[in-house]
CSV table of C-alpha atoms in Angstrom, one decimal:
chain,number,residue,atom,x,y,z
A,1444,MET,CA,112.3,113.1,99.3
A,1445,ASN,CA,112.0,111.3,95.8
A,1446,PRO,CA,109.7,108.5,96.4
A,1447,ARG,CA,111.9,106.0,94.6
A,1448,LYS,CA,115.1,107.1,96.3
A,1449,PHE,CA,113.0,107.0,99.5
A,1450,TYR,CA,112.0,103.3,99.0
A,1451,SER,CA,115.6,102.4,97.8
A,1452,LEU,CA,116.9,103.2,101.1
A,1453,PHE,CA,114.3,100.8,102.8
A,1454,LEU,CA,115.3,98.0,100.4
A,1455,ALA,CA,118.9,98.5,101.2
A,1456,GLY,CA,118.7,97.7,104.8
A,1457,LEU,CA,116.5,94.2,104.1
A,1458,CYS,CA,118.6,91.4,105.3
A,1459,PHE,CA,116.9,88.1,106.4
A,1460,LEU,CA,118.6,86.3,109.4
A,1461,GLY,CA,117.9,83.5,111.7
A,1462,THR,CA,116.7,79.8,110.8
A,1463,ALA,CA,113.1,80.2,110.0
A,1464,LEU,CA,111.7,83.8,110.3
A,1465,PRO,CA,113.0,87.2,109.6
A,1466,VAL,CA,114.6,89.5,112.3
A,1467,PHE,CA,113.2,92.9,112.9
A,1468,GLY,CA,116.8,93.8,113.8
A,1469,ALA,CA,119.1,96.8,113.1
A,1470,SER,CA,118.5,96.7,109.4
A,1471,PHE,CA,114.7,96.4,109.1
A,1472,PRO,CA,112.7,99.6,108.4
A,1473,ALA,CA,109.8,99.8,110.9
A,1474,ALA,CA,107.5,101.0,108.0
A,1475,LEU,CA,107.7,97.8,106.1
A,1476,MET,CA,108.1,95.2,109.1
A,1477,ASP,CA,106.3,96.5,111.9
A,1478,ARG,CA,103.5,94.1,112.1
A,1479,PRO,CA,105.5,90.9,111.1
A,1480,VAL,CA,102.6,88.3,111.6
A,1481,THR,CA,99.1,88.6,110.1
A,1482,VAL,CA,96.1,86.3,110.8
A,1483,SER,CA,92.5,85.7,109.2
A,1484,GLY,CA,89.6,83.6,110.4
A,1485,ASN,CA,88.4,82.7,114.0
A,1486,GLY,CA,89.3,80.3,116.9
A,1487,LYS,CA,88.1,77.3,115.1
A,1488,SER,CA,90.0,77.7,111.9
A,1489,HIS,CA,92.4,80.6,110.9
A,1490,THR,CA,95.2,81.2,108.9
A,1491,ILE,CA,98.6,83.1,109.6
A,1492,ALA,CA,101.1,84.4,107.2
A,1493,VAL,CA,104.8,85.8,107.8
A,1494,LEU,CA,107.7,87.2,105.5
A,1495,GLY,CA,110.2,84.3,105.4
A,1496,LYS,CA,114.1,84.8,105.4
A,1497,ASP,CA,114.0,83.9,101.6
A,1498,GLY,CA,112.0,86.9,100.7
A,1499,ASN,CA,108.8,85.0,100.3
A,1500,ILE,CA,105.6,84.9,102.0
A,1501,TRP,CA,104.7,81.8,103.9
A,1502,THR,CA,101.2,80.6,105.4
A,1503,GLU,CA,100.1,78.1,107.6
A,1504,LYS,CA,96.5,77.1,108.7
A,1505,TRP,CA,95.3,76.4,112.4
A,1506,SER,CA,92.4,73.9,113.1
A,1507,GLY,CA,91.4,73.9,116.7
A,1508,SER,CA,88.6,73.6,119.2
A,1509,SER,CA,86.4,76.7,120.0
A,1510,GLU,CA,87.2,76.1,123.6
A,1511,LEU,CA,90.3,78.1,124.1
A,1512,GLY,CA,92.7,75.9,125.6
A,1513,GLY,CA,91.0,72.8,125.1
A,1514,PRO,CA,91.7,69.9,122.5
A,1515,VAL,CA,92.9,71.1,119.1
A,1516,SER,CA,93.7,69.3,115.9
A,1517,GLY,CA,96.8,71.4,115.4
A,1518,TRP,CA,98.6,73.2,112.7
A,1519,SER,CA,99.2,72.4,109.0
A,1520,CYS,CA,102.7,72.5,107.2
A,1521,TRP,CA,104.0,75.8,106.2
A,1522,THR,CA,103.3,76.7,102.4
A,1523,ARG,CA,105.4,79.1,100.4
A,1524,GLN,CA,103.8,81.6,98.2
A,1525,ALA,CA,105.7,82.6,95.6
A,1526,ASP,CA,104.7,85.7,93.4
A,1527,LEU,CA,103.6,85.2,89.6
A,1528,VAL,CA,105.0,88.2,88.3
A,1529,LEU,CA,108.1,89.2,90.4
A,1530,GLY,CA,109.3,85.7,91.2
A,1531,ASP,CA,110.7,84.1,94.4
A,1532,GLY,CA,112.4,86.3,97.0
A,1533,LYS,CA,111.2,89.7,95.9
A,1534,VAL,CA,108.6,90.6,98.6
A,1535,ALA,CA,109.7,93.5,100.6
A,1536,SER,CA,107.2,93.9,103.4
A,1537,SER,CA,105.3,92.0,105.9
A,1538,PRO,CA,101.9,90.5,104.6
A,1539,TRP,CA,98.3,91.4,105.3
A,1540,LEU,CA,95.7,88.7,105.5
A,1541,GLN,CA,92.0,90.2,105.0
A,1542,ALA,CA,89.0,88.8,106.8
A,1543,PRO,CA,87.1,86.3,104.6
A,1544,ASN,CA,84.4,88.0,102.5
A,1545,GLY,CA,80.7,86.7,102.1
A,1546,ALA,CA,82.0,84.1,99.8
A,1547,GLY,CA,84.6,83.0,102.1
A,1548,THR,CA,87.2,84.3,99.9
A,1549,ILE,CA,90.5,85.3,101.7
A,1550,ASN,CA,92.9,88.0,99.9
A,1551,LEU,CA,96.5,88.0,100.9
A,1552,PHE,CA,98.7,91.2,100.1
A,1553,ALA,CA,102.5,92.3,100.5
A,1554,LEU,CA,104.7,94.9,98.9
A,1555,GLY,CA,107.1,93.3,96.1
A,1556,GLN,CA,110.1,95.1,94.3
A,1557,GLY,CA,110.7,94.3,90.8
A,1558,ASP,CA,114.0,95.6,88.8
A,1559,SER,CA,112.3,99.0,88.2
A,1560,THR,CA,109.3,99.3,90.0
A,1561,ARG,CA,107.5,97.8,92.8
A,1562,ARG,CA,103.9,96.2,92.9
A,1563,ILE,CA,101.2,94.9,95.4
A,1564,CYS,CA,101.5,91.4,95.4
A,1565,GLN,CA,98.1,89.6,95.8
A,1566,TRP,CA,97.2,85.8,96.4
A,1567,THR,CA,93.6,84.7,96.4
A,1568,MET,CA,91.9,81.9,98.7
A,1569,PHE,CA,88.9,80.4,97.2
A,1570,THR,CA,89.1,76.9,98.6
A,1571,GLN,CA,92.2,75.5,100.4
A,1572,ALA,CA,94.9,77.0,99.0
A,1573,PHE,CA,96.1,80.5,97.8
A,1574,GLN,CA,96.3,81.3,94.3
A,1575,GLY,CA,98.7,83.7,92.8
A,1576,THR,CA,97.5,86.8,90.6
A,1577,ASN,CA,99.3,89.2,88.6
A,1578,GLY,CA,99.1,91.9,91.4
A,1579,ILE,CA,98.7,95.6,91.3
A,1580,ALA,CA,100.7,98.4,89.9
A,1581,GLY,CA,100.6,101.8,91.2
A,1582,ALA,CA,102.5,101.3,94.6
A,1583,ASP,CA,105.8,103.3,93.9
A,1584,SER,CA,105.1,105.7,96.6
A,1585,VAL,CA,103.8,103.4,99.3
A,1586,VAL,CA,106.3,102.9,102.2
A,1587,THR,CA,104.6,100.8,104.7
A,1588,SER,CA,102.9,97.2,104.5
A,1589,LEU,CA,99.2,97.2,103.5
A,1590,ALA,CA,95.7,96.9,105.1
A,1591,SER,CA,92.6,95.7,103.3
A,1592,ALA,CA,88.9,95.5,103.9
A,1593,GLN,CA,85.6,95.0,101.9
A,1594,THR,CA,83.6,98.3,101.9
A,1595,ASN,CA,80.6,97.1,100.1
A,1596,SER,CA,79.6,94.1,98.3
A,1597,GLY,CA,82.1,93.6,95.4
A,1598,TRP,CA,84.3,96.5,96.7
A,1599,GLN,CA,87.7,95.6,97.8
A,1600,THR,CA,89.6,98.4,99.5
A,1601,LEU,CA,93.3,98.7,100.1
A,1602,PHE,CA,94.8,100.9,102.8
A,1603,ALA,CA,98.5,102.3,102.8
A,1604,ILE,CA,100.7,105.1,104.3
A,1605,PHE,CA,102.6,107.0,101.5
A,1606,ALA,CA,105.9,108.8,101.5
A,1607,ASP,CA,104.3,112.2,102.2
A,1608,SER,CA,102.9,110.4,105.5
A,1609,SER,CA,99.4,110.6,104.0
A,1610,LEU,CA,97.0,107.4,104.5
A,1611,ARG,CA,95.4,106.6,101.2
A,1612,TYR,CA,93.1,103.9,99.9
A,1613,ARG,CA,91.5,102.7,96.6
A,1614,GLN,CA,89.0,100.4,95.8
A,1615,TRP,CA,88.2,97.6,93.3
A,1616,ASP,CA,85.1,97.3,91.4
A,1617,SER,CA,84.3,93.7,90.9
A,1618,VAL,CA,81.6,94.7,88.3
A,1619,ASN,CA,83.8,96.7,86.0
A,1620,TRP,CA,87.0,94.9,86.9
A,1621,VAL,CA,89.0,98.0,87.6
A,1622,TRP,CA,91.1,99.7,90.6
A,1623,SER,CA,90.4,103.3,91.4
A,1624,GLY,CA,93.1,105.6,92.0
A,1625,TRP,CA,94.5,106.4,95.4
A,1626,LYS,CA,92.4,108.8,97.6
A,1627,VAL,CA,93.6,110.5,100.6
A,1628,LEU,CA,91.8,109.6,103.7
A,1629,GLY,CA,94.3,111.7,106.2
A,1630,SER,CA,97.6,113.2,106.5
A,1631,GLY,CA,100.1,113.4,109.1
A,1632,PHE,CA,100.8,109.7,110.1
A,1633,ALA,CA,103.7,108.0,111.3
A,1634,LEU,CA,105.5,105.7,108.6
A,1635,LEU,CA,103.8,102.6,110.5
A,1636,PRO,CA,101.1,100.5,108.6
A,1637,PRO,CA,97.3,101.0,109.1
A,1638,PHE,CA,94.9,98.6,110.3
A,1639,ALA,CA,91.5,97.6,108.7
A,1640,THR,CA,88.7,95.8,110.9
A,1641,GLN,CA,85.8,94.3,109.1
A,1642,VAL,CA,82.9,95.0,111.5
A,1643,THR,CA,80.3,93.8,109.1
A,1644,ALA,CA,79.9,93.1,105.3
A,1645,THR,CA,80.0,96.9,104.7
A,1646,ASP,CA,81.3,98.5,108.0
A,1647,VAL,CA,85.1,99.1,108.5
A,1648,ASN,CA,87.0,100.5,111.2
A,1649,VAL,CA,90.5,101.9,110.2
A,1650,TYR,CA,93.1,102.8,112.4
A,1651,ALA,CA,96.4,104.2,112.1
A,1652,THR,CA,99.3,105.8,114.5
A,1653,ARG,CA,100.5,109.4,114.6
A,1654,PRO,CA,104.2,110.5,115.0
A,1655,ASP,CA,103.4,111.5,118.7
A,1656,GLY,CA,102.3,107.7,119.3
A,1657,ILE,CA,98.6,108.6,119.7
A,1658,VAL,CA,96.4,106.0,117.6
A,1659,ILE,CA,93.4,107.6,115.8
A,1660,GLN,CA,90.4,105.8,114.1
A,1661,ASN,CA,88.0,106.5,111.1
A,1662,TRP,CA,85.0,104.3,110.2
A,1663,TRP,CA,83.2,103.5,106.9
A,1664,ASN,CA,79.4,102.7,107.4
A,1665,GLY,CA,78.8,101.5,104.0
A,1666,THR,CA,78.2,104.9,102.6
A,1667,THR,CA,80.6,107.5,104.0
A,1668,TRP,CA,83.6,108.0,106.4
A,1669,SER,CA,83.1,109.2,109.9
A,1670,GLY,CA,86.1,111.5,110.1
A,1671,TRP,CA,89.1,110.9,112.4
A,1672,VAL,CA,88.4,110.3,116.1
A,1673,THR,CA,91.0,109.7,119.0
A,1674,PRO,CA,90.1,106.7,121.3
A,1675,PRO,CA,91.2,107.8,124.6
A,1676,TRP,CA,94.1,105.4,125.3
A,1677,GLN,CA,97.8,105.5,125.9
A,1678,LYS,CA,100.4,106.3,123.5
A,1679,VAL,CA,102.2,103.3,121.5
A,1680,ALA,CA,105.4,102.8,119.8
A,1681,SER,CA,104.0,100.5,116.9
A,1682,SER,CA,101.0,100.1,114.3
A,1683,PRO,CA,97.9,99.4,115.8
A,1684,ALA,CA,96.0,96.1,115.4
A,1685,SER,CA,92.1,95.5,116.2
A,1686,VAL,CA,89.5,92.9,116.4
A,1687,ASN,CA,85.9,92.8,117.3
A,1688,LEU,CA,84.0,90.0,119.2
A,1689,ASP,CA,80.6,91.4,118.1
A,1690,TRP,CA,79.2,94.9,117.0
A,1691,THR,CA,79.8,96.6,120.2
A,1692,THR,CA,82.8,94.8,121.7
A,1693,HIS,CA,86.0,95.9,119.9
A,1694,PHE,CA,89.7,95.7,121.0
A,1695,LEU,CA,93.0,97.6,120.4
A,1696,PHE,CA,96.5,96.2,120.4
A,1697,ALA,CA,99.7,97.5,120.0
A,1698,ARG,CA,103.3,97.6,121.6
A,1699,ASP,CA,104.1,100.3,124.1
A,1700,SER,CA,107.2,102.3,124.6
A,1701,GLY,CA,108.5,99.5,127.2
A,1702,GLY,CA,108.4,96.9,124.6
A,1703,ASN,CA,105.3,95.1,125.8
A,1704,ALA,CA,101.9,94.2,124.3
A,1705,VAL,CA,99.0,96.5,125.6
A,1706,GLY,CA,95.2,96.6,124.6
A,1707,ALA,CA,92.1,98.3,125.4
A,1708,ILE,CA,88.4,97.2,125.0
A,1709,TRP,CA,85.4,99.3,123.6
A,1710,ASN,CA,82.3,98.2,125.2
A,1711,GLY,CA,79.9,100.3,123.0
A,1712,SER,CA,80.3,103.6,124.8
A,1713,ASN,CA,83.9,103.8,126.3
A,1714,TRP,CA,87.4,102.6,125.8
A,1715,THR,CA,88.9,100.9,128.9
A,1716,ALA,CA,92.7,99.9,128.9
A,1717,LEU,CA,93.3,96.1,129.7
A,1718,PRO,CA,95.7,95.3,132.4
A,1719,PRO,CA,99.5,95.4,131.8
A,1720,SER,CA,100.3,92.0,130.0
A,1721,GLU,CA,104.0,91.8,130.8
A,1722,ILE,CA,104.6,90.1,127.5
A,1723,PRO,CA,107.4,91.6,125.5
A,1724,VAL,CA,106.8,91.9,121.7
A,1725,LEU,CA,109.1,92.9,118.9
A,1726,SER,CA,106.9,95.4,117.2
A,1727,GLY,CA,103.1,95.4,116.4
A,1728,VAL,CA,100.8,92.3,116.7
A,1729,SER,CA,97.5,90.9,115.1
A,1730,ALA,CA,94.5,89.4,116.7
A,1731,VAL,CA,91.8,86.9,115.8
A,1732,VAL,CA,88.5,86.1,117.8
A,1733,ALA,CA,88.9,82.6,119.8
A,1734,ASP,CA,85.8,82.4,121.4
A,1735,THR,CA,82.6,84.5,122.6
A,1736,ASP,CA,84.7,86.2,125.2
A,1737,SER,CA,88.6,85.7,124.1
A,1738,VAL,CA,91.1,86.7,121.4
A,1739,LEU,CA,94.4,85.1,120.4
A,1740,ILE,CA,97.1,87.7,119.6
A,1741,TYR,CA,100.1,86.6,117.4
A,1742,ALA,CA,103.6,88.4,117.2
A,1743,LYS,CA,107.1,87.9,117.3
A,1744,ALA,CA,109.1,87.9,120.4
A,1745,PRO,CA,112.1,90.2,120.9
A,1746,ASP,CA,114.5,87.2,119.6
A,1747,SER,CA,112.1,86.9,116.4
A,1748,SER,CA,110.6,83.8,117.4
A,1749,LEU,CA,106.8,83.5,116.5
A,1750,ILE,CA,104.7,83.6,119.2
A,1751,ARG,CA,100.7,83.8,120.4
A,1752,PHE,CA,99.0,84.4,123.5
A,1753,PRO,CA,95.3,84.7,124.5
A,1754,TRP,CA,93.4,87.4,126.4
A,1755,SER,CA,89.9,86.5,128.1
A,1756,ARG,CA,87.5,88.2,130.3
A,1757,LYS,CA,87.6,85.4,132.8
A,1758,HIS,CA,91.6,85.1,132.9
A,1759,SER,CA,93.0,88.0,131.3
A,1760,TRP,CA,96.4,87.5,129.7
A,1761,GLY,CA,97.3,83.8,129.2
A,1762,ALA,CA,100.6,81.9,128.6
A,1763,VAL,CA,102.7,82.5,125.6
A,1764,GLU,CA,103.1,79.8,123.0
A,1765,HIS,CA,106.2,79.5,120.9
A,1766,LEU,CA,105.5,78.4,117.3
A,1767,ASP,CA,107.7,76.7,114.6
A,1768,GLY,CA,108.4,78.9,111.7
A,1769,PRO,CA,108.4,78.3,107.9
A,1770,GLY,CA,109.6,74.8,106.7
A,1771,SER,CA,108.2,73.1,109.7
A,1772,CYS,CA,104.8,71.6,110.5
A,1773,GLY,CA,103.7,73.6,113.4
A,1774,THR,CA,104.5,72.2,116.9
A,1775,THR,CA,104.2,74.8,119.7
A,1776,SER,CA,105.6,74.9,123.4
A,1777,VAL,CA,104.0,77.0,126.1
A,1778,LYS,CA,105.6,78.9,128.7
A,1779,HIS,CA,105.3,82.1,130.7
A,1780,PHE,CA,107.6,85.0,129.8
A,1781,ALA,CA,109.6,86.6,132.9
A,1782,THR,CA,107.8,89.8,133.8
A,1783,GLY,CA,109.0,92.8,132.3
A,1784,PRO,CA,110.7,93.7,128.9
A,1785,LEU,CA,113.8,92.1,127.7
A,1786,ARG,CA,115.5,95.1,126.3
A,1787,GLU,CA,114.1,98.1,127.9
A,1788,ILE,CA,115.1,101.7,126.6
A,1789,ARG,CA,112.8,104.3,127.7
A,1790,TRP,CA,113.1,108.3,127.8
A,1791,GLU,CA,113.2,110.2,130.8
A,1792,SER,CA,114.0,113.9,131.5
A,1793,GLY,CA,116.2,114.3,128.5
A,1794,SER,CA,118.1,111.0,128.6
A,1795,LEU,CA,117.6,107.4,127.3
A,1796,ARG,CA,117.2,105.4,130.2
A,1797,LEU,CA,118.8,101.8,130.0
A,1798,SER,CA,117.6,98.5,131.4
A,1799,GLN,CA,120.0,96.9,133.9
A,1800,ASP,CA,121.1,94.1,131.4
A,1801,LEU,CA,122.1,96.8,129.0
A,1802,ALA,CA,123.8,98.9,131.5
A,1803,GLU,CA,125.8,96.0,132.9
A,1804,MET,CA,127.3,95.2,129.6
A,1805,GLY,CA,128.1,98.5,128.0
A,1806,GLY,CA,127.7,99.3,124.3
A,1807,THR,CA,126.7,101.3,121.4
A,1808,LEU,CA,123.3,102.1,119.8
A,1809,GLY,CA,122.0,104.4,117.0
A,1810,VAL,CA,118.9,106.3,117.0
A,1811,PHE,CA,116.8,106.7,113.7
A,1812,ALA,CA,113.7,108.5,112.7
A,1813,LEU,CA,111.0,106.2,111.2
A,1814,ASP,CA,111.9,107.3,107.6
A,1815,GLY,CA,115.3,105.7,108.0
A,1816,ARG,CA,116.9,109.2,108.7
A,1817,HIS,CA,119.8,108.8,111.2
A,1818,GLU,CA,119.6,110.9,114.2
A,1819,ALA,CA,122.5,110.0,116.9
A,1820,ASN,CA,125.2,107.5,117.6
A,1821,LEU,CA,125.5,106.9,121.4
A,1822,ALA,CA,127.9,104.9,123.4
A,1823,TRP,CA,127.9,103.8,127.3
A,1824,SER,CA,130.3,102.2,129.5
A,1825,PRO,CA,129.4,99.3,131.7
A,1826,GLY,CA,127.4,100.6,134.8
A,1827,GLN,CA,126.1,103.4,132.9
A,1828,THR,CA,122.4,103.9,133.1
A,1829,SER,CA,121.5,107.1,131.3
A,1830,LEU,CA,122.7,108.5,127.9
A,1831,ARG,CA,121.8,112.3,127.2
A,1832,ALA,CA,120.5,112.9,123.8
A,1833,SER,CA,118.7,115.7,121.7
A,1834,LEU,CA,115.8,114.3,120.0
A,1835,HIS,CA,112.7,115.7,118.6
A,1836,SER,CA,109.2,114.4,120.0
A,1837,GLY,CA,107.6,111.3,118.5
A,1838,LEU,CA,108.6,107.7,117.7
A,1839,HIS,CA,112.2,106.8,116.9
A,1840,GLN,CA,113.9,103.5,116.4
A,1841,VAL,CA,116.9,102.4,118.3
A,1842,ARG,CA,119.3,99.9,116.6
A,1843,MET,CA,121.7,97.7,118.5
A,1844,GLU,CA,123.9,94.8,117.5
A,1845,SER,CA,121.3,92.7,119.2
A,1846,GLY,CA,118.5,94.0,117.7
A,1847,SER,CA,116.1,97.2,117.6
A,1848,ALA,CA,113.4,98.9,120.0
A,1849,ALA,CA,111.0,101.4,119.6
A,1850,LEU,CA,111.6,104.9,121.5
A,1851,PHE,CA,108.7,107.5,122.0
A,1852,VAL,CA,109.8,110.7,123.2
A,1853,PRO,CA,107.0,112.9,124.7
């Protein structure tokens, strides 16, 4: 498919709902909106960014205690980040916040759409506020939100999935002030954004999801790429996210096919799955180190509200906090979710199995490939619990009037 036509299908589906945050609902392409919240920093001070219903990126800063659950100073007010070149309301993807570099600089990226071409929007925080830049050209075939990291001193590196399902990267040379062309790091990926984790100033882990739901990993040691390996973990239904407590302790997070947040931990020699969270999330998540043995995970709930929740060695998964969206000054309310996903749709023996609440109501749904291609329309009567369908293996998007869900077919 022509990349411009492919991307135009994405843009045609963008609509912003709700009172504060965008809804990842029936009209949102998973490739551009899968990981709707991004975070950078640590438990004492970190920044989050989301795409607002107005088509602009909004940022907010958390200043808190190093003790998870201890006294905090709270949130700043949300700040709107308009693009210098494209203007207001032209952002077309979820944002990405990079880990601070050695000088403390934080880069913020998102895809933006102009009249005839799209660009990579970029903002840079040198002190306390983000400053807009002229952005970066050469993004016409990029079909996911971005990831970035520092692969050497002065070398900024961007990662993205392209329309041909390849994962590519390009580097900024701070000496010569020039971006390299895109280089292929791998191919055959799901159209879901990659994730880059800054392990040290020159060591970077890159994760991406294959169409069968398997997360694979490549890492840069400051000189060369390792080649792709497969962490022994479950299949997932979203982009991956990662964070590391130290050199040997790494986490992987994602959304599973049942709609809940899931995780795994690397102890330096083995990956071990975390206990089930029973916390439903809309799509991919982002995480930040909170303390020496704990992390905070940011996501959207199935109703598109902004949430965060902790994981710690001592207490495992913690309570969910609901956060105010753009336009507010960041109050929170804490509660536990009811166990189990709110809108569960799973694949079982050639049929879509519906959760009890969906079966009771009756309704219709559409099934789409992750590139937006329509695959099936299905309807069910009240009391019907399964729908026969002929679907190929891999990840699909199920769209309903009430929202959307990921479906994994083995």
